[in-house]
Amino acid sequence: MAVGEGAGTARRCSCHEVDTRTRLTQLIDEADVPARYKHCRLSNFTVSGDSGAVRGQLMQARAVAEQYVDGFLLEGGRFRESGLLFFGPPGAGKTHLAVGVLNEVVERYKVRARFAEFTSLIHQIQSTFDPGSPESKHEILDPLVGAELLVLDELGSQQPTPWVRDVLYLIINHRYTRRLPTVFTTNYLLDSPGRAAALKPRPVKSLDRGRDAEPTAPEDRLLASRLPAMLVSRLYEMAQPVALSAVEDFRREHKVHGAYQR
């Protein structure tokens, strides 16, 4: 008991703080965020742009993400069941925002979270078909479908073969039926074909690995062209859409201005 403290006064042991820090480090490591994005926080998401429309959209996207984190813990100690869906062209800052949400939710609420980039995930699952693989399909997928928060990056980046659709259905439907929150990012539009046609396609250089070529026909730029209609419908129920469709290449602009940190 410390000097001057009354009888019965408890003081938290310093070992508790060590245990908390250790647990947080473990949770962050288990989230499996790539090194390129480990620094991402909502607080360091830059909202500058060449036009008021771009700045406004970036500010709105960050504000939605901040509100999501603030409201992640509901009354009664439950976590929220819905997620977010960031959509827009490559380089718009979608992954930064999604990982920022993951990192800040883990740090604030100590939840079990996971990050998965869809193309890498598909390749990882395919590697389990090798008889000498040290992992099984279930060992890869179980942590994703059961995480208290999942970030599924680059949704729609793979051709919708029957096998890819089955993997997506397994992940999304499992989390949908169990009301587990998921944050998605996609380069594809969530709009009607008529409005998509009004948007001019532009060539883009991507840092992502194993991506399909960027679509040029308006109807091919819709997420509905990459996912079964049932899964698109589930996404609208599971996640609040957050548009970054007016944003030019976030990586390129902020690298030029020295504001984008990898």
Tab-separated table of C-alpha atoms in Angstrom:
chain	number	residue	atom	x	y	z
A	1	MET	CA	0.000	0.000	0.000
A	2	ALA	CA	1.343	3.423	-0.901
A	3	VAL	CA	2.049	5.976	1.858
A	4	GLY	CA	-0.994	8.120	2.560
A	5	GLU	CA	-3.471	5.652	1.092
A	6	GLY	CA	-6.294	4.538	3.301
A	7	ALA	CA	-6.939	0.966	4.336
A	8	GLY	CA	-8.550	-1.077	1.628
A	9	THR	CA	-7.430	1.205	-1.203
A	10	ALA	CA	-6.344	-0.879	-4.186
A	11	ARG	CA	-3.733	0.176	-6.687
A	12	ARG	CA	-3.483	-1.491	-10.097
A	13	CYS	CA	-0.296	-3.503	-10.449
A	14	SER	CA	2.132	-2.261	-13.091
A	15	CYS	CA	2.164	-5.782	-14.520
A	16	HIS	CA	-1.402	-5.142	-15.749
A	17	GLU	CA	-0.138	-2.380	-18.039
A	18	VAL	CA	2.584	-4.686	-19.370
A	19	ASP	CA	0.028	-7.441	-20.013
A	20	THR	CA	-2.265	-4.973	-21.811
A	21	ARG	CA	0.555	-3.746	-24.057
A	22	THR	CA	1.607	-7.322	-24.790
A	23	ARG	CA	-1.951	-8.299	-25.653
A	24	LEU	CA	-2.346	-5.288	-27.935
A	25	THR	CA	0.904	-6.070	-29.745
A	26	GLN	CA	-0.286	-9.636	-30.201
A	27	LEU	CA	-3.648	-8.514	-31.596
A	28	ILE	CA	-1.998	-6.117	-34.059
A	29	ASP	CA	0.407	-8.834	-35.227
A	30	GLU	CA	-2.438	-11.340	-35.632
A	31	ALA	CA	-4.365	-8.871	-37.795
A	32	ASP	CA	-1.767	-9.600	-40.505
A	33	VAL	CA	-1.722	-6.092	-42.008
A	34	PRO	CA	0.978	-5.817	-44.717
A	35	ALA	CA	4.034	-3.748	-43.805
A	36	ARG	CA	3.120	-1.117	-46.422
A	37	TYR	CA	-0.047	-0.246	-44.484
A	38	LYS	CA	0.925	-0.776	-40.848
A	39	HIS	CA	1.322	2.971	-40.342
A	40	CYS	CA	-2.212	3.741	-41.534
A	41	ARG	CA	-4.444	5.591	-39.109
A	42	LEU	CA	-7.439	7.799	-39.714
A	43	SER	CA	-5.510	10.609	-38.056
A	44	ASN	CA	-2.785	10.516	-40.734
A	45	PHE	CA	-5.136	10.191	-43.711
A	46	THR	CA	-4.477	13.277	-45.857
A	47	VAL	CA	-7.546	15.085	-47.183
A	48	SER	CA	-5.927	17.548	-49.596
A	49	GLY	CA	-6.834	17.608	-53.283
A	50	ASP	CA	-6.811	19.657	-56.454
A	51	SER	CA	-10.502	20.498	-56.213
A	52	GLY	CA	-13.105	21.222	-53.590
A	53	ALA	CA	-15.069	18.152	-54.685
A	54	VAL	CA	-12.086	15.866	-54.092
A	55	ARG	CA	-11.259	17.417	-50.708
A	56	GLY	CA	-14.900	17.219	-49.709
A	57	GLN	CA	-15.151	13.549	-50.605
A	58	LEU	CA	-11.936	12.696	-48.758
A	59	MET	CA	-13.099	14.589	-45.673
A	60	GLN	CA	-16.493	12.891	-45.806
A	61	ALA	CA	-14.931	9.436	-46.157
A	62	ARG	CA	-12.640	10.039	-43.189
A	63	ALA	CA	-15.520	11.400	-41.111
A	64	VAL	CA	-17.630	8.300	-41.818
A	65	ALA	CA	-14.688	6.087	-40.831
A	66	GLU	CA	-14.143	8.041	-37.598
A	67	GLN	CA	-17.834	7.793	-36.710
A	68	TYR	CA	-17.710	4.075	-37.371
A	69	VAL	CA	-14.809	3.604	-34.951
A	70	ASP	CA	-16.439	5.816	-32.314
A	71	GLY	CA	-19.652	3.787	-32.523
A	72	PHE	CA	-18.092	0.335	-32.761
A	73	LEU	CA	-18.936	-0.526	-29.145
A	74	LEU	CA	-22.706	-0.600	-28.607
A	75	GLU	CA	-24.760	-0.500	-25.430
A	76	GLY	CA	-24.518	-3.691	-23.444
A	77	GLY	CA	-20.916	-4.275	-24.510
A	78	ARG	CA	-21.791	-5.634	-27.957
A	79	PHE	CA	-19.841	-4.703	-31.063
A	80	ARG	CA	-21.640	-3.284	-34.058
A	81	GLU	CA	-22.767	-5.731	-36.734
A	82	SER	CA	-22.495	-3.579	-39.843
A	83	GLY	CA	-19.388	-2.599	-41.793
A	84	LEU	CA	-18.162	-0.170	-44.449
A	85	LEU	CA	-17.569	-0.496	-48.188
A	86	PHE	CA	-15.043	1.959	-49.641
A	87	PHE	CA	-15.301	2.165	-53.437
A	88	GLY	CA	-13.449	4.197	-56.028
A	89	PRO	CA	-10.556	4.037	-58.493
A	90	PRO	CA	-7.146	2.565	-57.623
A	91	GLY	CA	-5.026	4.870	-55.502
A	92	ALA	CA	-7.963	6.746	-53.974
A	93	GLY	CA	-6.938	5.915	-50.390
A	94	LYS	CA	-9.464	3.140	-49.783
A	95	THR	CA	-6.998	0.716	-48.206
A	96	HIS	CA	-5.541	3.448	-45.972
A	97	LEU	CA	-9.000	4.195	-44.600
A	98	ALA	CA	-9.921	0.524	-44.179
A	99	VAL	CA	-6.681	-0.309	-42.347
A	100	GLY	CA	-7.029	2.900	-40.318
A	101	VAL	CA	-10.412	1.632	-39.115
A	102	LEU	CA	-8.941	-1.786	-38.301
A	103	ASN	CA	-5.944	-0.406	-36.394
A	104	GLU	CA	-7.974	2.062	-34.369
A	105	VAL	CA	-10.698	-0.468	-33.525
A	106	VAL	CA	-8.062	-2.951	-32.347
A	107	GLU	CA	-6.237	-0.327	-30.297
A	108	ARG	CA	-9.382	1.072	-28.710
A	109	TYR	CA	-11.498	-2.046	-28.161
A	110	LYS	CA	-8.918	-4.892	-28.196
A	111	VAL	CA	-10.863	-6.917	-30.757
A	112	ARG	CA	-9.580	-9.815	-32.872
A	113	ALA	CA	-9.276	-8.395	-36.384
A	114	ARG	CA	-7.890	-9.663	-39.673
A	115	PHE	CA	-6.790	-8.108	-42.959
A	116	ALA	CA	-6.962	-10.008	-46.253
A	117	GLU	CA	-6.179	-8.766	-49.770
A	118	PHE	CA	-8.399	-10.873	-52.001
A	119	THR	CA	-5.961	-11.748	-54.787
A	120	SER	CA	-3.275	-12.780	-52.275
A	121	LEU	CA	-5.891	-14.770	-50.361
A	122	ILE	CA	-6.890	-16.691	-53.489
A	123	HIS	CA	-3.239	-17.510	-54.230
A	124	GLN	CA	-2.695	-18.591	-50.639
A	125	ILE	CA	-5.694	-20.940	-50.744
A	126	GLN	CA	-4.574	-22.351	-54.089
A	127	SER	CA	-1.184	-23.168	-52.571
A	128	THR	CA	-2.913	-25.522	-50.128
A	129	PHE	CA	-3.743	-27.810	-53.065
A	130	ASP	CA	-0.081	-28.827	-53.083
A	131	PRO	CA	0.253	-32.123	-51.145
A	132	GLY	CA	3.268	-30.670	-49.319
A	133	SER	CA	1.490	-27.501	-48.184
A	134	PRO	CA	1.954	-26.747	-44.452
A	135	GLU	CA	-1.510	-25.140	-44.322
A	136	SER	CA	-5.018	-26.308	-45.110
A	137	LYS	CA	-7.801	-24.270	-46.666
A	138	HIS	CA	-9.644	-24.195	-43.345
A	139	GLU	CA	-6.563	-22.976	-41.462
A	140	ILE	CA	-6.464	-19.986	-43.815
A	141	LEU	CA	-10.180	-19.227	-43.932
A	142	ASP	CA	-11.269	-19.918	-40.346
A	143	PRO	CA	-9.486	-16.861	-38.839
A	144	LEU	CA	-11.104	-14.664	-41.509
A	145	VAL	CA	-14.675	-15.869	-41.231
A	146	GLY	CA	-14.544	-15.790	-37.428
A	147	ALA	CA	-12.716	-12.493	-36.815
A	148	GLU	CA	-14.528	-9.881	-34.765
A	149	LEU	CA	-13.606	-7.411	-37.531
A	150	LEU	CA	-12.440	-8.299	-41.042
A	151	VAL	CA	-11.005	-6.032	-43.737
A	152	LEU	CA	-11.431	-7.616	-47.174
A	153	ASP	CA	-9.346	-5.547	-49.571
A	154	GLU	CA	-9.681	-5.397	-53.386
A	155	LEU	CA	-13.060	-7.078	-53.654
A	156	GLY	CA	-13.707	-7.997	-57.291
A	157	SER	CA	-10.023	-8.051	-58.236
A	158	GLN	CA	-10.238	-11.656	-59.474
A	159	GLN	CA	-12.238	-13.001	-62.407
A	160	PRO	CA	-15.508	-14.438	-61.033
A	161	THR	CA	-14.814	-18.099	-61.757
A	162	PRO	CA	-17.065	-20.628	-59.981
A	163	TRP	CA	-14.264	-21.422	-57.529
A	164	VAL	CA	-13.616	-17.742	-56.712
A	165	ARG	CA	-17.354	-17.183	-56.256
A	166	ASP	CA	-17.475	-20.130	-53.850
A	167	VAL	CA	-14.651	-18.680	-51.735
A	168	LEU	CA	-16.330	-15.282	-51.643
A	169	TYR	CA	-19.679	-16.803	-50.776
A	170	LEU	CA	-18.147	-18.788	-47.938
A	171	ILE	CA	-16.555	-15.684	-46.388
A	172	ILE	CA	-19.338	-13.178	-46.971
A	173	ASN	CA	-22.277	-15.459	-46.204
A	174	HIS	CA	-20.665	-16.771	-43.011
A	175	ARG	CA	-20.103	-13.254	-41.734
A	176	TYR	CA	-23.532	-12.107	-42.932
A	177	THR	CA	-25.421	-14.870	-41.129
A	178	ARG	CA	-23.401	-14.382	-37.929
A	179	ARG	CA	-23.690	-10.582	-38.076
A	180	LEU	CA	-19.928	-10.008	-37.950
A	181	PRO	CA	-18.721	-6.571	-39.149
A	182	THR	CA	-16.678	-6.449	-42.352
A	183	VAL	CA	-14.921	-3.532	-44.052
A	184	PHE	CA	-14.570	-3.929	-47.821
A	185	THR	CA	-12.666	-2.019	-50.480
A	186	THR	CA	-13.248	-2.288	-54.215
A	187	ASN	CA	-12.186	-0.515	-57.398
A	188	TYR	CA	-15.604	-1.211	-58.895
A	189	LEU	CA	-18.629	1.063	-58.873
A	190	LEU	CA	-21.798	0.457	-56.920
A	191	ASP	CA	-23.886	2.627	-59.196
A	192	SER	CA	-26.360	2.008	-62.008
A	193	PRO	CA	-25.085	1.319	-65.542
A	194	GLY	CA	-26.525	4.639	-66.703
A	195	ARG	CA	-24.492	6.660	-64.251
A	196	ALA	CA	-21.436	4.473	-64.729
A	197	ALA	CA	-21.584	5.270	-68.451
A	198	ALA	CA	-21.309	8.961	-67.655
A	199	LEU	CA	-17.965	8.402	-65.941
A	200	LYS	CA	-14.970	8.479	-68.283
A	201	PRO	CA	-12.633	5.533	-67.794
A	202	ARG	CA	-9.000	6.497	-67.272
A	203	PRO	CA	-5.828	4.411	-67.494
A	204	VAL	CA	-4.293	3.626	-64.127
A	205	LYS	CA	-0.989	2.247	-62.920
A	206	SER	CA	-1.509	-0.058	-59.969
A	207	LEU	CA	0.932	-1.237	-57.323
A	208	ASP	CA	-1.269	-4.237	-56.589
A	209	ARG	CA	-0.039	-7.691	-57.550
A	210	GLY	CA	-1.908	-10.148	-59.705
A	211	ARG	CA	-4.751	-7.802	-60.591
A	212	ASP	CA	-6.817	-8.122	-63.731
A	213	ALA	CA	-6.579	-5.351	-66.326
A	214	GLU	CA	-8.675	-2.301	-65.507
A	215	PRO	CA	-12.118	-2.449	-67.138
A	216	THR	CA	-12.963	0.096	-69.819
A	217	ALA	CA	-16.592	-0.641	-70.729
A	218	PRO	CA	-18.976	1.095	-68.265
A	219	GLU	CA	-20.950	-2.065	-67.539
A	220	ASP	CA	-17.689	-3.885	-66.716
A	221	ARG	CA	-16.832	-1.270	-64.085
A	222	LEU	CA	-19.742	-2.257	-61.871
A	223	LEU	CA	-19.233	-4.571	-58.897
A	224	ALA	CA	-22.249	-6.514	-60.156
A	225	SER	CA	-20.110	-7.607	-63.115
A	226	ARG	CA	-17.672	-9.266	-60.693
A	227	LEU	CA	-19.950	-10.777	-58.055
A	228	PRO	CA	-23.181	-12.779	-58.093
A	229	ALA	CA	-26.278	-10.635	-57.567
A	230	MET	CA	-27.002	-12.349	-54.244
A	231	LEU	CA	-23.605	-11.347	-52.837
A	232	VAL	CA	-23.965	-7.756	-54.049
A	233	SER	CA	-27.321	-7.633	-52.273
A	234	ARG	CA	-25.696	-8.965	-49.089
A	235	LEU	CA	-23.014	-6.294	-49.289
A	236	TYR	CA	-25.631	-3.545	-49.248
A	237	GLU	CA	-27.109	-5.076	-46.104
A	238	MET	CA	-23.733	-5.652	-44.450
A	239	ALA	CA	-21.906	-2.398	-45.140
A	240	GLN	CA	-22.432	1.332	-45.589
A	241	PRO	CA	-21.085	2.434	-48.999
A	242	VAL	CA	-18.437	5.182	-48.824
A	243	ALA	CA	-17.630	6.815	-52.168
A	244	LEU	CA	-14.144	7.857	-53.223
A	245	SER	CA	-15.102	7.909	-56.899
A	246	ALA	CA	-14.161	11.567	-57.467
A	247	VAL	CA	-10.632	11.121	-56.131
A	248	GLU	CA	-7.640	11.039	-58.463
A	249	ASP	CA	-4.661	8.825	-57.679
A	250	PHE	CA	-4.086	9.335	-53.941
A	251	ARG	CA	-0.716	7.566	-53.955
A	252	ARG	CA	0.672	9.579	-56.852
A	253	GLU	CA	-0.480	12.996	-55.643
A	254	HIS	CA	0.714	12.611	-52.073
A	255	LYS	CA	4.006	11.042	-53.042
A	256	VAL	CA	4.692	14.087	-55.220
A	257	HIS	CA	3.816	16.428	-52.358
A	258	GLY	CA	5.635	14.351	-49.760
A	259	ALA	CA	2.449	13.766	-47.801
A	260	TYR	CA	1.826	10.098	-48.538
A	261	GLN	CA	3.551	7.763	-46.106
A	262	ARG	CA	3.994	4.106	-46.904
